[in-house]
Structure formats: C-alpha cells, structure tokens
PDB file of C-alpha atoms in Angstrom:
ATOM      1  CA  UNK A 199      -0.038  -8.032  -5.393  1.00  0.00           C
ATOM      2  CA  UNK A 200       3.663  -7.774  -4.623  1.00  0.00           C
ATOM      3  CA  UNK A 201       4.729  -6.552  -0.817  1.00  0.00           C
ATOM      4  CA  UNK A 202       6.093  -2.846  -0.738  1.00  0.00           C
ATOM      5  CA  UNK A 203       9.818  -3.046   0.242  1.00  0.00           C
ATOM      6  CA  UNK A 204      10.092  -0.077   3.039  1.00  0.00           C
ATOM      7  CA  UNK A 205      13.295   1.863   1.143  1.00  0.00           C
ATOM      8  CA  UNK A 206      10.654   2.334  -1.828  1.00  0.00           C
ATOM      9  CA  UNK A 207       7.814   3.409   0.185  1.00  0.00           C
ATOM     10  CA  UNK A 208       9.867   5.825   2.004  1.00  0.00           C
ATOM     11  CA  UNK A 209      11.669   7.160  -1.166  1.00  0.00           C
ATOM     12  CA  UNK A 210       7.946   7.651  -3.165  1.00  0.00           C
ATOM     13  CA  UNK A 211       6.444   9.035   0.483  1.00  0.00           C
ATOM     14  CA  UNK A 212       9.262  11.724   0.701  1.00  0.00           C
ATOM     15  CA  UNK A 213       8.878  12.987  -3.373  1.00  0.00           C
ATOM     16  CA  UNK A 214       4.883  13.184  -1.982  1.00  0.00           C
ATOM     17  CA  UNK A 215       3.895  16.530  -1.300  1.00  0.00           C
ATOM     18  CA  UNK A 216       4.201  15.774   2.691  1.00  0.00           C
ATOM     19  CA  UNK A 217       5.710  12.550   2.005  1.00  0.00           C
ATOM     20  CA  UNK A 218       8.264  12.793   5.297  1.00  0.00           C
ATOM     21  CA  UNK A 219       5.725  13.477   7.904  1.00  0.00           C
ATOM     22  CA  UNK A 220       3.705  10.915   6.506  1.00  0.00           C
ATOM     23  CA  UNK A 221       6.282   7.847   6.812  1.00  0.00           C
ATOM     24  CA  UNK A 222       7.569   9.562  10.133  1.00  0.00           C
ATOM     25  CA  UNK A 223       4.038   9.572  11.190  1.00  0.00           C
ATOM     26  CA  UNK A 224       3.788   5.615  10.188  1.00  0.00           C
ATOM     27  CA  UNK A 225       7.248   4.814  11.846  1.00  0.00           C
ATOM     28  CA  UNK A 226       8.016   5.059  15.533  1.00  0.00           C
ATOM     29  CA  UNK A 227      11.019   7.089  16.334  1.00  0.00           C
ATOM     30  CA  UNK A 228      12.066   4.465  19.171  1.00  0.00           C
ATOM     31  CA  UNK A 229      11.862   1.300  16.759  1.00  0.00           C
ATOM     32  CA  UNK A 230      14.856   0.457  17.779  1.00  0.00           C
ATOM     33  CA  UNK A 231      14.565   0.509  21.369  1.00  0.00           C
ATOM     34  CA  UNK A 232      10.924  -1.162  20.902  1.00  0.00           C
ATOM     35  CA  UNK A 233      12.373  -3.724  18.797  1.00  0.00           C
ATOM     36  CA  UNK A 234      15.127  -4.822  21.251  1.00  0.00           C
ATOM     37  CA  UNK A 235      12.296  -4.606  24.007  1.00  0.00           C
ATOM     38  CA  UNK A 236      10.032  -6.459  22.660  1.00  0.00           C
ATOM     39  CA  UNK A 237      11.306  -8.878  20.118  1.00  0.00           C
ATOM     40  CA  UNK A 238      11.410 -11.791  22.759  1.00  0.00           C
ATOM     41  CA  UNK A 239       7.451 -11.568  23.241  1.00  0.00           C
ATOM     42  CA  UNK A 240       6.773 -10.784  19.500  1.00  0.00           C
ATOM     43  CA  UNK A 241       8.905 -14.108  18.579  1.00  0.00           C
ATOM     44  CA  UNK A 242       7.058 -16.423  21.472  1.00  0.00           C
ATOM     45  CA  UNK A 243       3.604 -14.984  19.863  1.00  0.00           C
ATOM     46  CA  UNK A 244       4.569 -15.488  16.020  1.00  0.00           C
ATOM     47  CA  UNK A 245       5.779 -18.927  17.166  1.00  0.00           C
ATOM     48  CA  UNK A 246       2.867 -20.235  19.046  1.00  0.00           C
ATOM     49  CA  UNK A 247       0.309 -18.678  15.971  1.00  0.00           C
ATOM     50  CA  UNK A 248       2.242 -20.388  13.392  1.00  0.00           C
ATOM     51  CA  UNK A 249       2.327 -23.900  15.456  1.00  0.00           C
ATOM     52  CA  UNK A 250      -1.770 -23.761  15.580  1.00  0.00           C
ATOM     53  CA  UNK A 251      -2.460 -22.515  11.904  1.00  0.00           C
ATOM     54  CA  UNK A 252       0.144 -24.658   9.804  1.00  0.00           C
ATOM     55  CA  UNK A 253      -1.598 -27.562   7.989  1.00  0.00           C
ATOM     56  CA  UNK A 254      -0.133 -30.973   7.942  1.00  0.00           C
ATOM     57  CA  UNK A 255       0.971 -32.154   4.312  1.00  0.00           C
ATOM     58  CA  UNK A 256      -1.347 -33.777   2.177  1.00  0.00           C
ATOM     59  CA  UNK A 257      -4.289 -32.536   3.918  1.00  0.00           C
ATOM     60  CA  UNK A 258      -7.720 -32.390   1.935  1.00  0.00           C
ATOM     61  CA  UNK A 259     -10.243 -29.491   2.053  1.00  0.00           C
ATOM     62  CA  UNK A 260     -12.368 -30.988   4.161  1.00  0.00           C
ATOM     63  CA  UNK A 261     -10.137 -31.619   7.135  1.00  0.00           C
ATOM     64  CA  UNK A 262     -10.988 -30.646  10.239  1.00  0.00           C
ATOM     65  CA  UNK A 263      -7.813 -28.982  10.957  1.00  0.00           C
ATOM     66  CA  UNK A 264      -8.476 -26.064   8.158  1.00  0.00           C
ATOM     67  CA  UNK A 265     -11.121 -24.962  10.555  1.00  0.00           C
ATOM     68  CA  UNK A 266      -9.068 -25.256  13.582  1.00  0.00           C
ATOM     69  CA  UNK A 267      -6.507 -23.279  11.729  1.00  0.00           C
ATOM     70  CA  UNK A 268      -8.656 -20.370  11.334  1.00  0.00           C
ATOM     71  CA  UNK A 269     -10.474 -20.416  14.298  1.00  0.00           C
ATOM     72  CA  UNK A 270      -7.169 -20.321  16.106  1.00  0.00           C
ATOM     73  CA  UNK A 271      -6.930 -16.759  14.444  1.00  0.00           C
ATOM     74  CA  UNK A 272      -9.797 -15.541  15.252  1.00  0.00           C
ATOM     75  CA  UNK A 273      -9.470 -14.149  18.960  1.00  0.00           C
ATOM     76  CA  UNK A 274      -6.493 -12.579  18.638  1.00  0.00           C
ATOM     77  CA  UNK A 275      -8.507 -10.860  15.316  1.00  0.00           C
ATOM     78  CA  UNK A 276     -12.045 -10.200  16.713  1.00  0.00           C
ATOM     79  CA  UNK A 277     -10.785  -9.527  20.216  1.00  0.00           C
ATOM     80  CA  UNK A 278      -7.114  -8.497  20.284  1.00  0.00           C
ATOM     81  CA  UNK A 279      -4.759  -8.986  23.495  1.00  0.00           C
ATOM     82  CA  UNK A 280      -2.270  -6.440  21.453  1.00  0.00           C
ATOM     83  CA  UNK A 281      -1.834  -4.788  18.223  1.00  0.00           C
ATOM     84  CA  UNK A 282       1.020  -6.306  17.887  1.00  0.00           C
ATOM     85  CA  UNK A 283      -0.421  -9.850  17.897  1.00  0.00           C
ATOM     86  CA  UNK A 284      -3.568  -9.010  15.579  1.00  0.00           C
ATOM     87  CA  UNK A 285      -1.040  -7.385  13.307  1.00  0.00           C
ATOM     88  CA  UNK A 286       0.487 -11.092  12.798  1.00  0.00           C
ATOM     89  CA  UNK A 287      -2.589 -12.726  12.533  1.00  0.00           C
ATOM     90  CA  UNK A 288      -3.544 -11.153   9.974  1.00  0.00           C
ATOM     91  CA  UNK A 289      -0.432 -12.183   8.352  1.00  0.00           C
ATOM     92  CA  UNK A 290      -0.929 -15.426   8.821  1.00  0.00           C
ATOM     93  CA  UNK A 291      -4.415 -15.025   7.867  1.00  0.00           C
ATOM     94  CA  UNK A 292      -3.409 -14.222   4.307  1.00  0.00           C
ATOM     95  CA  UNK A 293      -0.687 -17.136   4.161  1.00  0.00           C
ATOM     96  CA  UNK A 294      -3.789 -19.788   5.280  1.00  0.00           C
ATOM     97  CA  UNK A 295      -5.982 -18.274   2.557  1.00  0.00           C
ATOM     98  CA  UNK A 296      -3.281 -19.016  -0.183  1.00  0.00           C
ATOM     99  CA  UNK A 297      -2.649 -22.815   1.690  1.00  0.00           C
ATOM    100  CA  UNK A 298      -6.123 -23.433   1.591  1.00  0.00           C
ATOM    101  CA  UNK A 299      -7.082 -22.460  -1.844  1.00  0.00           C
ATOM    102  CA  UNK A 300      -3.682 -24.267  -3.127  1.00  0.00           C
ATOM    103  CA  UNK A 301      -5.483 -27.316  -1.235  1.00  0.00           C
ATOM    104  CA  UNK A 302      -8.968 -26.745  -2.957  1.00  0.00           C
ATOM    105  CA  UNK A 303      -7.255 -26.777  -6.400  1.00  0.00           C
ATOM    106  CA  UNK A 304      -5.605 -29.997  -5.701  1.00  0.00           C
ATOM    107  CA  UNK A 305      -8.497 -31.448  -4.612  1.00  0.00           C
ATOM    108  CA  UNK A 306     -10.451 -30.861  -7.553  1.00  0.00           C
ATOM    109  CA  UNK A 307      -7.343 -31.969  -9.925  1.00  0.00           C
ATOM    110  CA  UNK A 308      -7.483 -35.248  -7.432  1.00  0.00           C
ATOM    111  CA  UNK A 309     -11.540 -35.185  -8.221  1.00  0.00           C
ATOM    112  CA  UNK A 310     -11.900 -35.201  -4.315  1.00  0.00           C
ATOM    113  CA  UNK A 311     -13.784 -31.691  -4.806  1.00  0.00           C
ATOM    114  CA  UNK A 312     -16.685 -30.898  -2.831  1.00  0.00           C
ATOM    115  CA  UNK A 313     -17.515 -27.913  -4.880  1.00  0.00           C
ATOM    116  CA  UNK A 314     -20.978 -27.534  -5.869  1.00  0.00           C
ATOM    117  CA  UNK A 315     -21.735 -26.223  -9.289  1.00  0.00           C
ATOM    118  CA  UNK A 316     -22.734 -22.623  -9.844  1.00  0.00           C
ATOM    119  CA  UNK A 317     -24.510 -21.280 -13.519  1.00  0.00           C
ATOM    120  CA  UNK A 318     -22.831 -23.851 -15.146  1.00  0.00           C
ATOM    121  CA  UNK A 319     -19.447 -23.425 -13.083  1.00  0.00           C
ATOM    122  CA  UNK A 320     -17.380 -24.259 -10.491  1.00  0.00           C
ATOM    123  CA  UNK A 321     -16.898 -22.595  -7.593  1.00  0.00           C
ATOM    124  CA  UNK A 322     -13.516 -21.110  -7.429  1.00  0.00           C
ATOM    125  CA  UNK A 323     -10.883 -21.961  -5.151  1.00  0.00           C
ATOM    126  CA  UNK A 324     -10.571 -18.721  -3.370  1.00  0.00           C
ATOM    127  CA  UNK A 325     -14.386 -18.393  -2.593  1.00  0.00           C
ATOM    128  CA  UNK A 326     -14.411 -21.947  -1.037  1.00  0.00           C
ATOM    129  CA  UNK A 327     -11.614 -20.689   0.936  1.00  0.00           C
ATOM    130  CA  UNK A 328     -13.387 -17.824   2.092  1.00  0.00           C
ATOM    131  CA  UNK A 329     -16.227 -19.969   2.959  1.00  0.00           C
ATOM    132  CA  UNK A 330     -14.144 -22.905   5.205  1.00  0.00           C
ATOM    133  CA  UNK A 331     -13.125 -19.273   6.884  1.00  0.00           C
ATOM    134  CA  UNK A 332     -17.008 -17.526   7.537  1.00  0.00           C
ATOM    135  CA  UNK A 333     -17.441 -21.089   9.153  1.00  0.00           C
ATOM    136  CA  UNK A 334     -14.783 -21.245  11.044  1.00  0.00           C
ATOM    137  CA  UNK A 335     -15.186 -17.492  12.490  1.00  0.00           C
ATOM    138  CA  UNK A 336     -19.156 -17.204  12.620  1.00  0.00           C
ATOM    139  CA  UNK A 337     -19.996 -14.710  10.954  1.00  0.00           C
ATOM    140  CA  UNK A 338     -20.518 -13.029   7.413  1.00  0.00           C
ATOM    141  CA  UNK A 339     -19.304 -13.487   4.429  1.00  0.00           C
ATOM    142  CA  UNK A 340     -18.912  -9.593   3.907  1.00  0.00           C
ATOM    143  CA  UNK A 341     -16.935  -9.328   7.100  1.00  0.00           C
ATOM    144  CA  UNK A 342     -14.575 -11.862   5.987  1.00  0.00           C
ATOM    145  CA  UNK A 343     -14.019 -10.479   3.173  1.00  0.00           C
ATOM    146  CA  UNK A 344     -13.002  -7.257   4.968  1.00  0.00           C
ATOM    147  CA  UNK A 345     -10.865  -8.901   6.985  1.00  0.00           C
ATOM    148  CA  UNK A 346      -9.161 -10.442   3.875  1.00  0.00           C
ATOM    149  CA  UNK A 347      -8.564  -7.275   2.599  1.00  0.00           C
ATOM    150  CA  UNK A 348      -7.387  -5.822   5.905  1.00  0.00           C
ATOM    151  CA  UNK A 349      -4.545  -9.191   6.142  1.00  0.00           C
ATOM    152  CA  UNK A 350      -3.745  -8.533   2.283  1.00  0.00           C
ATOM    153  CA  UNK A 351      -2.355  -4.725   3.474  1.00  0.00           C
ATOM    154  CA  UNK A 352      -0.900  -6.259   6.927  1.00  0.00           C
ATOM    155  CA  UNK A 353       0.932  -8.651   4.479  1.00  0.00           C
ATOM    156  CA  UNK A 354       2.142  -5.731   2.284  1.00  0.00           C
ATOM    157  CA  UNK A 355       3.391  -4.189   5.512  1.00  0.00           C
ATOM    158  CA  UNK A 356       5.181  -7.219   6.949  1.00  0.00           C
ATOM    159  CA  UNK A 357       7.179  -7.797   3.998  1.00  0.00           C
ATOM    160  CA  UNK A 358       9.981  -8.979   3.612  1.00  0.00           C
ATOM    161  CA  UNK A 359       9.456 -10.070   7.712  1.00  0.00           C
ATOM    162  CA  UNK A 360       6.791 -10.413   9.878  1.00  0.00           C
ATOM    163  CA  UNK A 361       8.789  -8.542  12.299  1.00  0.00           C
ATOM    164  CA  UNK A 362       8.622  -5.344  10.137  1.00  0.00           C
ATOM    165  CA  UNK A 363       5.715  -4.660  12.028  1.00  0.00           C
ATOM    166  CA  UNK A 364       6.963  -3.691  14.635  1.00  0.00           C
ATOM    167  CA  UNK A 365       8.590  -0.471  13.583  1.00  0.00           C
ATOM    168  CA  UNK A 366       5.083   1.063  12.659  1.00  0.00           C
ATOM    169  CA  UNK A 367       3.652   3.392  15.453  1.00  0.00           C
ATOM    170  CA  UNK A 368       0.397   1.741  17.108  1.00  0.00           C
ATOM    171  CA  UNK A 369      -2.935   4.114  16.134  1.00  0.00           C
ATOM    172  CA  UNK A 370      -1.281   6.050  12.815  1.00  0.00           C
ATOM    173  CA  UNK A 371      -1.324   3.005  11.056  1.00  0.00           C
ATOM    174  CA  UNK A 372      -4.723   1.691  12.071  1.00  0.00           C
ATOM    175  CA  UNK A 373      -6.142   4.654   9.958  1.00  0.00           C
ATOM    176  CA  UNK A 374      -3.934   3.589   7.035  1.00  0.00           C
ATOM    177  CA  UNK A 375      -5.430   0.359   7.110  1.00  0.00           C
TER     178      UNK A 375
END
C-alpha cells in the first residue's frame, strides 16, 4: 500500500464533511516550534534504532541477528519511553518485515530454506517473517500481527520521512491508529 503524501490527505480531509477539524485535530499547531525543539533527540533516537535493527548483507534467515533486530524493537513497542520513539519503531518495524521476508525468498531461491511444507505448500515468506518476529518478542502470533498492522499505518504516516511524525499531536492520533 502506497504512503499518503500529507498535501493529499489534507486536501481530501478538508472536501470531508468536517475534514479541517479533523487534520487540525491530527496536527499540532506548534509543529514548528516542537520540531526545532526536539529534532536533536528525535535524530539521536532514529539513529541509535536504525544502528541495532539493520541486517548485515548477505545474511540468511536463520541468523541470529534477525532476532536481535526485532527484539531491539520491542521495548520501546511493548513499553514505550515516548510516543515519539514507539512511533519510529514501528517504522522500522515495517522496514525489518520487508528485509526479512526479501531474505526468506532468497533463501529458498538459494535452497537454504528452512520452510516446512504446509497442505502441499510452502510457507510464505511473509508468515516466516512474522514468525522469526513472535519469537523474538514472546508472545502471540495474533498480537504480532496487530502490531504489523499498527507499523503498516505508522509507515503511511511517516512518509515521505520518518520525521513527519512529529507534526502529529500525541493522543488524537493514537485513536486514529
């Protein structure tokens, strides 16, 4: 699904019956101000996330560092030091997904596949994917695949920049989500 650029959102929000309180209910007023006062803290966070959830090249499914990866996103996920923080991991959460399934694939076109076969097929790469991540955070496959759909939206948001998201008021945009 292709990211919503913010000009279109706002121009379909305002020919919405409503449509203007709702995207000046979704955008703070001060975004400029919290931009400039935050940006330095935002940038260190983004920085430090990336550095512990990007894979080294030609890395195979079963690496240990996939897991690492997404078990370095789950605290700031399951138990958030900011919004603004668990609003990036989730980004990054939906850019591992695609690395890892793009991984999968090539490992069954290498044959180094540890898929097991299911009614006759393969598992796909996606729900391997979403497997390597229920290991990696503990806990159910349903509640990943929440969270999945939760980073797929945060991803919309964040286009064309992860940064984006930090015009969007804290709490209104929670209930969006």
């Amino acid at each position: 699904m292709d990211p919503i650029p913010l000009e279109r959102l706002q121009t379909v929000l305002e020919l919405a019956p409503g449509g203007e309180s709702l995207i000046g209910a979704i955008v703070r007023e001060d975004y400029r101000e919290h931009i400039a006062n935050h940006c330095g803290t935002v940038l260190s966070e983004w920085v430090q996330l990336v550095g512990k959830t990007t894979l080294p090249p030609n890395v195979s499914s079963s690496d240990p560092c996939i897991l690492a990866a997404f078990q370095a996103l789950h605290a700031p996920i399951f138990t958030p030091d900011s919004k603004a923080l668990t609003r990036m991991a989730y980004v990054r959460l939906i850019d591992l997904f695609s690395k890892v399934e793009l991984i999968v694939k090539s490992d069954r076109r290498k044959g180094k596949s540890r898929s097991k076969k299911r009614r006759g097929n393969t598992r796909h790469n996606r729900s391997i994917a979403i497997d390597l991540c229920t290991c990696a955070f503990q806990t159910t496959r349903p509640k990943v695949l929440e969270i999945r759909r939760q980073a797929r939206r945060w991803r919309q948001f964040a286009s064309p920049s992860v940064f984006c998201l930090m015009i969007y008021t804290e709490d209104v945009i929670e209930e969006v989500m």
